[in-house]
mmCIF file of C-alpha atoms in Angstrom:
data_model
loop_
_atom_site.group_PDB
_atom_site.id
_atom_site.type_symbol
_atom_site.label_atom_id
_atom_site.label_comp_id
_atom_site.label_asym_id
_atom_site.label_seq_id
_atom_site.Cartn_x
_atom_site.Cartn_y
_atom_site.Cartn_z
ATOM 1 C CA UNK A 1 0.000 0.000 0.000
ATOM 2 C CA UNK A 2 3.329 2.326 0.252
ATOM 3 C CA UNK A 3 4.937 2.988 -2.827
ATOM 4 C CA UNK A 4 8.948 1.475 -2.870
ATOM 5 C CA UNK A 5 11.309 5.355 -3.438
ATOM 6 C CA UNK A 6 14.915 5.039 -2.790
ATOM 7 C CA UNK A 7 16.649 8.547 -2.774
ATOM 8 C CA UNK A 8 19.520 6.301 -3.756
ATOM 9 C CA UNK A 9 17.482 3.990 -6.508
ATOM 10 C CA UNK A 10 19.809 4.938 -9.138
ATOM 11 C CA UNK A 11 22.823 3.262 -6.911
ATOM 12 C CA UNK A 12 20.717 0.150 -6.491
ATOM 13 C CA UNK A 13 20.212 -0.362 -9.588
ATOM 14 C CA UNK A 14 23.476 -0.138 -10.873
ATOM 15 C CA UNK A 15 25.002 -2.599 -7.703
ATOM 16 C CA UNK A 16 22.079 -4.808 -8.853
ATOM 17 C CA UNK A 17 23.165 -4.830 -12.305
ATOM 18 C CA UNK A 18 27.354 -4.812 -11.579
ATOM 19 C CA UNK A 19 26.336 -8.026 -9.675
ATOM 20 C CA UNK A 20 24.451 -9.814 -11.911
ATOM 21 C CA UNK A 21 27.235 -8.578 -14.970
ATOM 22 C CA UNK A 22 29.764 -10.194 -13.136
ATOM 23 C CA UNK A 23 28.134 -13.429 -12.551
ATOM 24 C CA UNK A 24 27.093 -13.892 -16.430
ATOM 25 C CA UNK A 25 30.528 -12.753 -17.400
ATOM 26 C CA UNK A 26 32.981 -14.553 -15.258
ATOM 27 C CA UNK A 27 30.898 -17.673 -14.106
ATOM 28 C CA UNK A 28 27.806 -18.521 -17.066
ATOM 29 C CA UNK A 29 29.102 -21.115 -19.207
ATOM 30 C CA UNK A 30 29.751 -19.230 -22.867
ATOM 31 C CA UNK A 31 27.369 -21.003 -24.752
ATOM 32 C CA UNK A 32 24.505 -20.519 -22.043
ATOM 33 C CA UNK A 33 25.706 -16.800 -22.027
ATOM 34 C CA UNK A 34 24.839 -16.846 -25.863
ATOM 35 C CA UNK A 35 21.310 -18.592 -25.240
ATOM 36 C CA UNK A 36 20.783 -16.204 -22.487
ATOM 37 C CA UNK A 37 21.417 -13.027 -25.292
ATOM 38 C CA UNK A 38 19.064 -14.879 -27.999
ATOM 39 C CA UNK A 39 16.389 -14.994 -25.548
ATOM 40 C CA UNK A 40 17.019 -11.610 -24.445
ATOM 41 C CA UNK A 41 16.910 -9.310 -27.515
ATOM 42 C CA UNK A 42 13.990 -11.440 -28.774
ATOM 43 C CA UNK A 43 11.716 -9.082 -26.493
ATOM 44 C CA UNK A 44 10.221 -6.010 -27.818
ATOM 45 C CA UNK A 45 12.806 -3.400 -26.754
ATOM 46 C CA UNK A 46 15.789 -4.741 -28.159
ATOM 47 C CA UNK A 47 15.236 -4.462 -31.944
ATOM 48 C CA UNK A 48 18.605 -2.907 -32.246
ATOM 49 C CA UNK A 49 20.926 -5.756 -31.243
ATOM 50 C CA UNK A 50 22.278 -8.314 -33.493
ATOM 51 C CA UNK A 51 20.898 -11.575 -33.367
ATOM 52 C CA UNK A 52 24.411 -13.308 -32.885
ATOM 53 C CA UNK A 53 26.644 -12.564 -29.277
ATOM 54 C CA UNK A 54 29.553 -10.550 -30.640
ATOM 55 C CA UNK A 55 32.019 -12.345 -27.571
ATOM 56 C CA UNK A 56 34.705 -10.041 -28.277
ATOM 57 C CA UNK A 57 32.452 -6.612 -27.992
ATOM 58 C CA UNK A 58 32.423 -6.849 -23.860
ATOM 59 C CA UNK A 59 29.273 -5.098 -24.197
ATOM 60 C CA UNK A 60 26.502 -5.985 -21.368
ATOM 61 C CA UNK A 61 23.877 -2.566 -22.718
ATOM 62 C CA UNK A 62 21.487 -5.578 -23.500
ATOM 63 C CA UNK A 63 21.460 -6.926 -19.871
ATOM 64 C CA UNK A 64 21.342 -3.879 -17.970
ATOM 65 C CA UNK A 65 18.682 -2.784 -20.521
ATOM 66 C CA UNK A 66 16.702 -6.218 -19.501
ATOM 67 C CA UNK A 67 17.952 -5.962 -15.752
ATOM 68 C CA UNK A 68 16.721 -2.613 -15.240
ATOM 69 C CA UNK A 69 13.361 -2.482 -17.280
ATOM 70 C CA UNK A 70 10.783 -0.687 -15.856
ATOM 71 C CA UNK A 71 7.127 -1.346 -14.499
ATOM 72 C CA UNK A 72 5.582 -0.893 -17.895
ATOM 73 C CA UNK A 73 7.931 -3.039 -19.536
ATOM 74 C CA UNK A 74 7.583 -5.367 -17.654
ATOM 75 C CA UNK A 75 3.916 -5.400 -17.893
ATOM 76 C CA UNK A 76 4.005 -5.026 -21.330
ATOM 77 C CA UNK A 77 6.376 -8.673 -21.694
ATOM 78 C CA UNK A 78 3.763 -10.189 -19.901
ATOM 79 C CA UNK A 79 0.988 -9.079 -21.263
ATOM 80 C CA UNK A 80 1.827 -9.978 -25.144
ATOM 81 C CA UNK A 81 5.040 -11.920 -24.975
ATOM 82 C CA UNK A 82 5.192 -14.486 -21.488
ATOM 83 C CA UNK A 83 6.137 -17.296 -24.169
ATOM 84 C CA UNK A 84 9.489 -15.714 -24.569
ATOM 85 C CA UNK A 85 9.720 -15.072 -20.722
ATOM 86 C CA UNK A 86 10.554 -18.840 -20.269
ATOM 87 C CA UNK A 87 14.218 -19.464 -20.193
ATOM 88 C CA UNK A 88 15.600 -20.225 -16.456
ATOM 89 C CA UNK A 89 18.687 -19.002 -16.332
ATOM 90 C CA UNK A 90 18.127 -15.533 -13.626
ATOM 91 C CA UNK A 91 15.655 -17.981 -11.686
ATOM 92 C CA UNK A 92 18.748 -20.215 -10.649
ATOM 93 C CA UNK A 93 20.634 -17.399 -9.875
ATOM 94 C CA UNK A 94 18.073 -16.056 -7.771
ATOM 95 C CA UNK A 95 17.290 -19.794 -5.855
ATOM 96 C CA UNK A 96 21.515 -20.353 -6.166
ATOM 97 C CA UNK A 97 23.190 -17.371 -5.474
ATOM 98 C CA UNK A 98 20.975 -14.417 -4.342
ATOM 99 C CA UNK A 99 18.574 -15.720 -2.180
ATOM 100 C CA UNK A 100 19.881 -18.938 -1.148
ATOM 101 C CA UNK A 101 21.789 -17.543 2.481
ATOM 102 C CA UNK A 102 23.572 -14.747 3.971
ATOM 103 C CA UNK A 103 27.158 -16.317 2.625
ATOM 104 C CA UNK A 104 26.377 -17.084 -1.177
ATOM 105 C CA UNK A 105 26.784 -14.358 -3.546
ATOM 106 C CA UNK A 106 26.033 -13.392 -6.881
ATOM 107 C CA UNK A 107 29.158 -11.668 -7.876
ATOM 108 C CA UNK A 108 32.700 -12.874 -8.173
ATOM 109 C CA UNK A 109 33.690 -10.747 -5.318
ATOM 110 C CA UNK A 110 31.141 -12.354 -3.180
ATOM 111 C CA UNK A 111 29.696 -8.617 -2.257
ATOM 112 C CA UNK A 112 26.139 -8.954 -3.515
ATOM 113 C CA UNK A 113 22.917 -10.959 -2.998
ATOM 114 C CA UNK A 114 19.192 -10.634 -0.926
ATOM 115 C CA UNK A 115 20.876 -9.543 2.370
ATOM 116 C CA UNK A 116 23.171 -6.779 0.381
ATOM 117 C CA UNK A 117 20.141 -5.376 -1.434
ATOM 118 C CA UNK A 118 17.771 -5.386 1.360
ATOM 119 C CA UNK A 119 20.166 -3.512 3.566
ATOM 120 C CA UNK A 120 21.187 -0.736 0.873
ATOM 121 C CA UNK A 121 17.110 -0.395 0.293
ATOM 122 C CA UNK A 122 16.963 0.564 3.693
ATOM 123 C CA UNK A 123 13.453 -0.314 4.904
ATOM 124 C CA UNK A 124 11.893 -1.733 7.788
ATOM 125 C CA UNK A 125 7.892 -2.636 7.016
ATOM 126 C CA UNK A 126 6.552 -5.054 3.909
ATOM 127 C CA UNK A 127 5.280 -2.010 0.992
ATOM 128 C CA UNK A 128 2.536 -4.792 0.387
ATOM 129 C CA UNK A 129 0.785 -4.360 3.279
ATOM 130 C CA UNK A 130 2.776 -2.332 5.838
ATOM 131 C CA UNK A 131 1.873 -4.247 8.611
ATOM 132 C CA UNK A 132 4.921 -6.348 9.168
ATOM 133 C CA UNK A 133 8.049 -5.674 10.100
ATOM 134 C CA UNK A 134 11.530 -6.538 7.870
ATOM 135 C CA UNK A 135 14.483 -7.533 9.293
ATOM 136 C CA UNK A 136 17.825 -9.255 9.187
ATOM 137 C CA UNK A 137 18.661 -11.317 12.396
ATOM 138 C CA UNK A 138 21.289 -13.256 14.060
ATOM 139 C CA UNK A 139 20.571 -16.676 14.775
ATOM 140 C CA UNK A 140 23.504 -18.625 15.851
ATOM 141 C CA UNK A 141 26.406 -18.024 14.223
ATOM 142 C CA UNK A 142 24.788 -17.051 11.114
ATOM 143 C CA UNK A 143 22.149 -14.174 9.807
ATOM 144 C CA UNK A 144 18.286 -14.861 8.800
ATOM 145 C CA UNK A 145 15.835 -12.546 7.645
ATOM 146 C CA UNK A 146 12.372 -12.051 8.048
ATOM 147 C CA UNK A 147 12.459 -10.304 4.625
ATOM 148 C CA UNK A 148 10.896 -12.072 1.360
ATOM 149 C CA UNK A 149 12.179 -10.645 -2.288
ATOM 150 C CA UNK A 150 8.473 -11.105 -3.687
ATOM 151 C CA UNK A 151 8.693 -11.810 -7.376
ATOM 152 C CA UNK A 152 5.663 -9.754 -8.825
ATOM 153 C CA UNK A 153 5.754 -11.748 -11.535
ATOM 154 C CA UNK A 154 5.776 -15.159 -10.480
ATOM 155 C CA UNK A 155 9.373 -16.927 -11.281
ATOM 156 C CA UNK A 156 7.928 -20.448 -11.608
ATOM 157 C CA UNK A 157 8.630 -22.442 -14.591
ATOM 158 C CA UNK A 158 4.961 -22.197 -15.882
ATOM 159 C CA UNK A 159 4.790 -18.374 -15.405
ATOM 160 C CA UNK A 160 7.814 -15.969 -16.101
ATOM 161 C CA UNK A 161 11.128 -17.273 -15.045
ATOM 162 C CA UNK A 162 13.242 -14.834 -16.947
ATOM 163 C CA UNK A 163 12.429 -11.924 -14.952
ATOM 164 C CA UNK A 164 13.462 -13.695 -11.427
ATOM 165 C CA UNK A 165 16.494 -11.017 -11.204
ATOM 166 C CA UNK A 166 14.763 -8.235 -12.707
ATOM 167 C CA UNK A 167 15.092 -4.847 -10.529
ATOM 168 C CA UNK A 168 11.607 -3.962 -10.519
ATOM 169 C CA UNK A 169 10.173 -7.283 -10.050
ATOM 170 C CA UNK A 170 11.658 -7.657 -6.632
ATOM 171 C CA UNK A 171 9.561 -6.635 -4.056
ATOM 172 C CA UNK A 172 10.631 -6.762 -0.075
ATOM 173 C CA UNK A 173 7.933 -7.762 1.328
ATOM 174 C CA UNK A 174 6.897 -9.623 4.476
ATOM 175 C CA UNK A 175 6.024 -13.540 4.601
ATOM 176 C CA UNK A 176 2.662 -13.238 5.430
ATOM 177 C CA UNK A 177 2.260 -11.553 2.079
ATOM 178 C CA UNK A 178 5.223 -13.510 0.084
ATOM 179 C CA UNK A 179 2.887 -16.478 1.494
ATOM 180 C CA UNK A 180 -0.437 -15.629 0.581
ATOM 181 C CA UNK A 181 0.394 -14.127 -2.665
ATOM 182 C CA UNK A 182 2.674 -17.449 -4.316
ATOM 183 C CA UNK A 183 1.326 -17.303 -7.416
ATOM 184 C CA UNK A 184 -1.789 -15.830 -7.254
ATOM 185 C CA UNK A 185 -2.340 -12.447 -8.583
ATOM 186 C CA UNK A 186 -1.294 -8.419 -7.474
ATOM 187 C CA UNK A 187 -1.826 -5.820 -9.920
ATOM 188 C CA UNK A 188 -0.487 -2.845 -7.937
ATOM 189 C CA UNK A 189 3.457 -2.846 -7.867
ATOM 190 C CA UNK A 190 4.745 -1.119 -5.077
ATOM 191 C CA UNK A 191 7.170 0.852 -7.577
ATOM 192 C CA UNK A 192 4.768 2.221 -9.018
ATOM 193 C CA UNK A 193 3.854 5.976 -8.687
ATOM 194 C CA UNK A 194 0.222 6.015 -7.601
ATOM 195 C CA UNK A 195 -0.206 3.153 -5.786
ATOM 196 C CA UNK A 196 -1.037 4.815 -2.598
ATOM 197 C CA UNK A 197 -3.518 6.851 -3.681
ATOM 198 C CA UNK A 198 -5.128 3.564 -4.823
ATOM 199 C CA UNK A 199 -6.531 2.411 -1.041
ATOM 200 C CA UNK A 200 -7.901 5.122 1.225
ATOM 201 C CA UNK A 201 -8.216 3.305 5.238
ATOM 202 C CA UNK A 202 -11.082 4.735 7.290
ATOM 203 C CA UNK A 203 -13.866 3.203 9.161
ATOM 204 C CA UNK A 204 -17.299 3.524 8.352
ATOM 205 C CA UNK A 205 -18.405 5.927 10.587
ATOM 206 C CA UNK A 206 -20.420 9.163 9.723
ATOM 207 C CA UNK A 207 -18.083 12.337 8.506
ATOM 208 C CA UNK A 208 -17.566 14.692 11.104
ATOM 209 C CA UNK A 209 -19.050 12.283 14.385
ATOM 210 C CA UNK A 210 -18.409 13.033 18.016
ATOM 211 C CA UNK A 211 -15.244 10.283 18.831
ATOM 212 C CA UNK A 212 -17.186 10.757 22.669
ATOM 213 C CA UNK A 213 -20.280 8.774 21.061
ATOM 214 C CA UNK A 214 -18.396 5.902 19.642
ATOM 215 C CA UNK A 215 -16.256 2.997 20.785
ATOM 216 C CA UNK A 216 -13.734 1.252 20.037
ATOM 217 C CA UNK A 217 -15.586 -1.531 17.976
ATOM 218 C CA UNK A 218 -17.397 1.095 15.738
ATOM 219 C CA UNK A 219 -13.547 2.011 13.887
ATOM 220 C CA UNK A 220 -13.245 -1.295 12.239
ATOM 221 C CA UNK A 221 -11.095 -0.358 9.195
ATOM 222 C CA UNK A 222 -12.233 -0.400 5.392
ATOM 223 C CA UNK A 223 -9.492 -0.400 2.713
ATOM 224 C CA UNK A 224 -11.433 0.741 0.170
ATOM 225 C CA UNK A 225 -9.199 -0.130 -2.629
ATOM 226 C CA UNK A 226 -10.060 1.009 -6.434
ATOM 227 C CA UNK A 227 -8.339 0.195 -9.419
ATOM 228 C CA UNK A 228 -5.412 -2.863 -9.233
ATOM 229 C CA UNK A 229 -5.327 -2.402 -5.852
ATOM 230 C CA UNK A 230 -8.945 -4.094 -6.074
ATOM 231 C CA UNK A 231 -7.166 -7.875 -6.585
ATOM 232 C CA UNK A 232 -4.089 -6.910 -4.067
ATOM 233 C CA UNK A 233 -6.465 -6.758 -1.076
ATOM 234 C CA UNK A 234 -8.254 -9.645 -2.178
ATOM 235 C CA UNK A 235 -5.079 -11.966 -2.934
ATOM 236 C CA UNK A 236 -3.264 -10.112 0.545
ATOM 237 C CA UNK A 237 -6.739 -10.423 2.788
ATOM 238 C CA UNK A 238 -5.499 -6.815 3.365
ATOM 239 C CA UNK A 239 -8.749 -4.919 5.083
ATOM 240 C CA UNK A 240 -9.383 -8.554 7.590
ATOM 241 C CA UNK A 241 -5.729 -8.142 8.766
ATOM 242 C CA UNK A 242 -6.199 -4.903 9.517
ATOM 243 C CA UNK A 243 -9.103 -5.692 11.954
ATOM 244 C CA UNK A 244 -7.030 -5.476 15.152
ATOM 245 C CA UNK A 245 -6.331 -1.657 14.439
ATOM 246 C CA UNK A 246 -9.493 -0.417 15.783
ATOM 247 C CA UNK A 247 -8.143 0.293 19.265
ATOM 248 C CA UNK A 248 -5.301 2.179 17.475
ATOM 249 C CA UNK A 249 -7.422 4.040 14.693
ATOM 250 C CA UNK A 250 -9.865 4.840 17.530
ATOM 251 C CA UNK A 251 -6.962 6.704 19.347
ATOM 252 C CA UNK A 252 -5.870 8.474 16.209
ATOM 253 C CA UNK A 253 -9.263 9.616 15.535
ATOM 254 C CA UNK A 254 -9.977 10.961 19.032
ATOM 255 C CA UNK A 255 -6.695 12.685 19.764
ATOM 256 C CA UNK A 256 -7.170 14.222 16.412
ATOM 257 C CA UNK A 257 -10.680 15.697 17.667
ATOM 258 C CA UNK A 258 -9.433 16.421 20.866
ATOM 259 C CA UNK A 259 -6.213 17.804 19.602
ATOM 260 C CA UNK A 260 -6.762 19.817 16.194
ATOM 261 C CA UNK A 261 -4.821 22.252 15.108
ATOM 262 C CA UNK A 262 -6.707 25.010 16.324
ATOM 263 C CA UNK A 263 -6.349 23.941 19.707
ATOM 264 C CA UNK A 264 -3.019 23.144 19.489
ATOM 265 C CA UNK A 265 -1.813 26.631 18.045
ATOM 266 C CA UNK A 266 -4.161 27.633 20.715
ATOM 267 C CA UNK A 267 -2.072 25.976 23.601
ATOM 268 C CA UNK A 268 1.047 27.783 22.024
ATOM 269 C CA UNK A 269 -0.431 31.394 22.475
ATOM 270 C CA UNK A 270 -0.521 30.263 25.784
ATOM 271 C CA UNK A 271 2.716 29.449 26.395
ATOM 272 C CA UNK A 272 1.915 25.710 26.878
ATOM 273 C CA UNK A 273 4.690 24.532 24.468
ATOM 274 C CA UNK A 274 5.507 24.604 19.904
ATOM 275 C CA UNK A 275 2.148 23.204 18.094
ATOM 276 C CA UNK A 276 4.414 21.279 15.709
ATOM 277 C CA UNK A 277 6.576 19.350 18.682
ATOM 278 C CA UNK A 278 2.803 19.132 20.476
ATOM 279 C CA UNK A 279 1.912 17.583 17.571
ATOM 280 C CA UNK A 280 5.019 15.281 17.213
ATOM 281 C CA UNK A 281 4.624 14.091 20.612
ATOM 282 C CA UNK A 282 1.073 13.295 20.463
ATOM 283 C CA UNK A 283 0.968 11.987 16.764
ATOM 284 C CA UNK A 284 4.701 10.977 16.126
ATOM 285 C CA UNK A 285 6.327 11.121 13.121
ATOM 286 C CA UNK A 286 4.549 12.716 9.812
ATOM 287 C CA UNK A 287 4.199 10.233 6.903
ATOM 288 C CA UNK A 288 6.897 11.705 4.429
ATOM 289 C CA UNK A 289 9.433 11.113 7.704
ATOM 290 C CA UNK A 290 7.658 7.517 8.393
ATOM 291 C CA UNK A 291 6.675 5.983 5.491
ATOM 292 C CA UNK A 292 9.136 2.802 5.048
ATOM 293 C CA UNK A 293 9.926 2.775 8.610
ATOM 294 C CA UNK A 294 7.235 2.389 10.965
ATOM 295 C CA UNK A 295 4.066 0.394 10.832
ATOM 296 C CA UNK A 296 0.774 2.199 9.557
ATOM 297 C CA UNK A 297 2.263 5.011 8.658
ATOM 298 C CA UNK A 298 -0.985 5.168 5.156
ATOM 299 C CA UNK A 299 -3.309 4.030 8.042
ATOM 300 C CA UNK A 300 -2.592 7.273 10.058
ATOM 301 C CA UNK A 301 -2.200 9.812 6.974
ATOM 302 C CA UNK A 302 -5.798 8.760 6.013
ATOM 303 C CA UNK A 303 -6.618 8.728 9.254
ATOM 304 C CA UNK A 304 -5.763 12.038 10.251
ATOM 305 C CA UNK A 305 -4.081 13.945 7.624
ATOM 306 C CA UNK A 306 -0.560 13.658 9.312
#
């Protein structure tokens, strides 16, 4: 329900890409290297190449071009070419090298894989549904992580393999989600500009209602998703597991009656303390500084503006 915006995306993308250069480069067998190009350019996009792998050009334009396509692309292979999306040779680098543990890597350096992207992404709640935690944890002598790189395309061998290390086809996400999704269908990507303005997370409760008159039980939250976020809640079960947030969206709604911002600018004439630290302290953080780090953080904007 949060949409996935790196201030360093253009950094990711190009460690994403170094990694997965290195790995067809110094470790693919040549002649699956030159499979891997035919299947490549044969998308829509890639007109331009010649059909044969020049070995001596060095040139890798063609995989960062397929690497690094964007949601549209992406949507568009799907949509009119998934027969040519069936070669396997990024899904067993994703299930051998990037996402198999903490100490297999994609790269010949050994510097990249799940745990190296997740970390540089630096978020903390599933975009999905953002109602789980992410995280990377020591267990032993080793690391885990609650973290799941969500193919939005599916990556089984009956769907769309190819794109398994595609950029913008990995989505962190929680395993709750990872779980219920498999391969069942989601139609808003989290990269995607204006997916949050595709759910709006209020209760049904009459505008402008007296919190005093109500109770707890009365702010069970609807999702009310439109568009492709229509088959996301459905395939997440987003608005049922949002049912034990009516104590909290209660709160929210009540503070913000009881504490508006004419009665909090009020309390500052008086000397009682800054509206916008008032505010902080009663609300916490506002969604632009929250969003990808705490839980809710769509929940409360709709909620209360903030």
């Amino acid at each position: 329900m949060i949409r996935l915006s790196f201030l360093n995306i253009e950094d990711l993308k190009l460690m994403h890409f170094e990694a997965v250069k290195s790995y067809v480069k110094n470790t693919m067998r040549m002649e699956w290297r030159k499979d891997f190009y035919s299947r490549v350019i044969a998308l829509s996009g890639f007109e331009a190449y010649k059909k044969g792998y020049d070995e001596g050009r060095g040139t890798f334009d063609w995989l960062k071009q397929f690497l690094l396509a964007d949601c549209d692309t992406l949507a568009y292979w799907v949509a009119n070419q998934a027969d040519k999306l069936k070669f396997d040779y990024m899904k067993r680098l994703y299930l051998n090298r990037f996402s198999k543990s903490s100490t297999d890597y994609v790269d010949k350096d050994g510097t990249y894989n799940a745990y190296t992207l997740f970390e540089r992404m630096n978020i903390k709640v599933c975009p999905y549904c953002e109602h789980e935690f992410l995280d990377i944890v020591k267990v032993g002598d080793g690391l885990k992580r609650t973290i799941e790189f969500d193919h939005f395309y599916p990556k089984g061998d009956k769907e769309y393999p190819g794109l398994a290390m595609c950029f913008y086809n990995l989505i962190p996400s929680c395993k709750p989600c990872n779980q219920l999704k498999m391969t069942n269908p989601v139609a808003a990507n989290p990269y995607s500009k204006n997916i949050e303005k595709l759910t709006y997370l209020y209760p049904d409760i009459p505008i402008g209602v007296n919190m005093d008159d109500l109770s707890e039980e009365d702010c069970k939250l609807r999702i009310n998703p439109i568009g492709a976020m229509i088959i996301n809640e459905s395939t997440l079960a987003l608005e049922q597991r949002y049912d034990n947030q009516t104590t909290t969206a209660y709160k929210l709604l009540k503070s913000k009656q009881d504490f508006n911002d004419d009665k909090l600018s009020e309390l500052e004439r008086l000397g009682i303390g800054n509206a916008e630290q008032m505010r902080r302290y009663i609300f916490g953080k506002p969604l632009s500084e929250a969003r990808g780090k705490e839980l809710h953080t769509k929940m409360k904007y709709d909620l209360i503006g903030y």
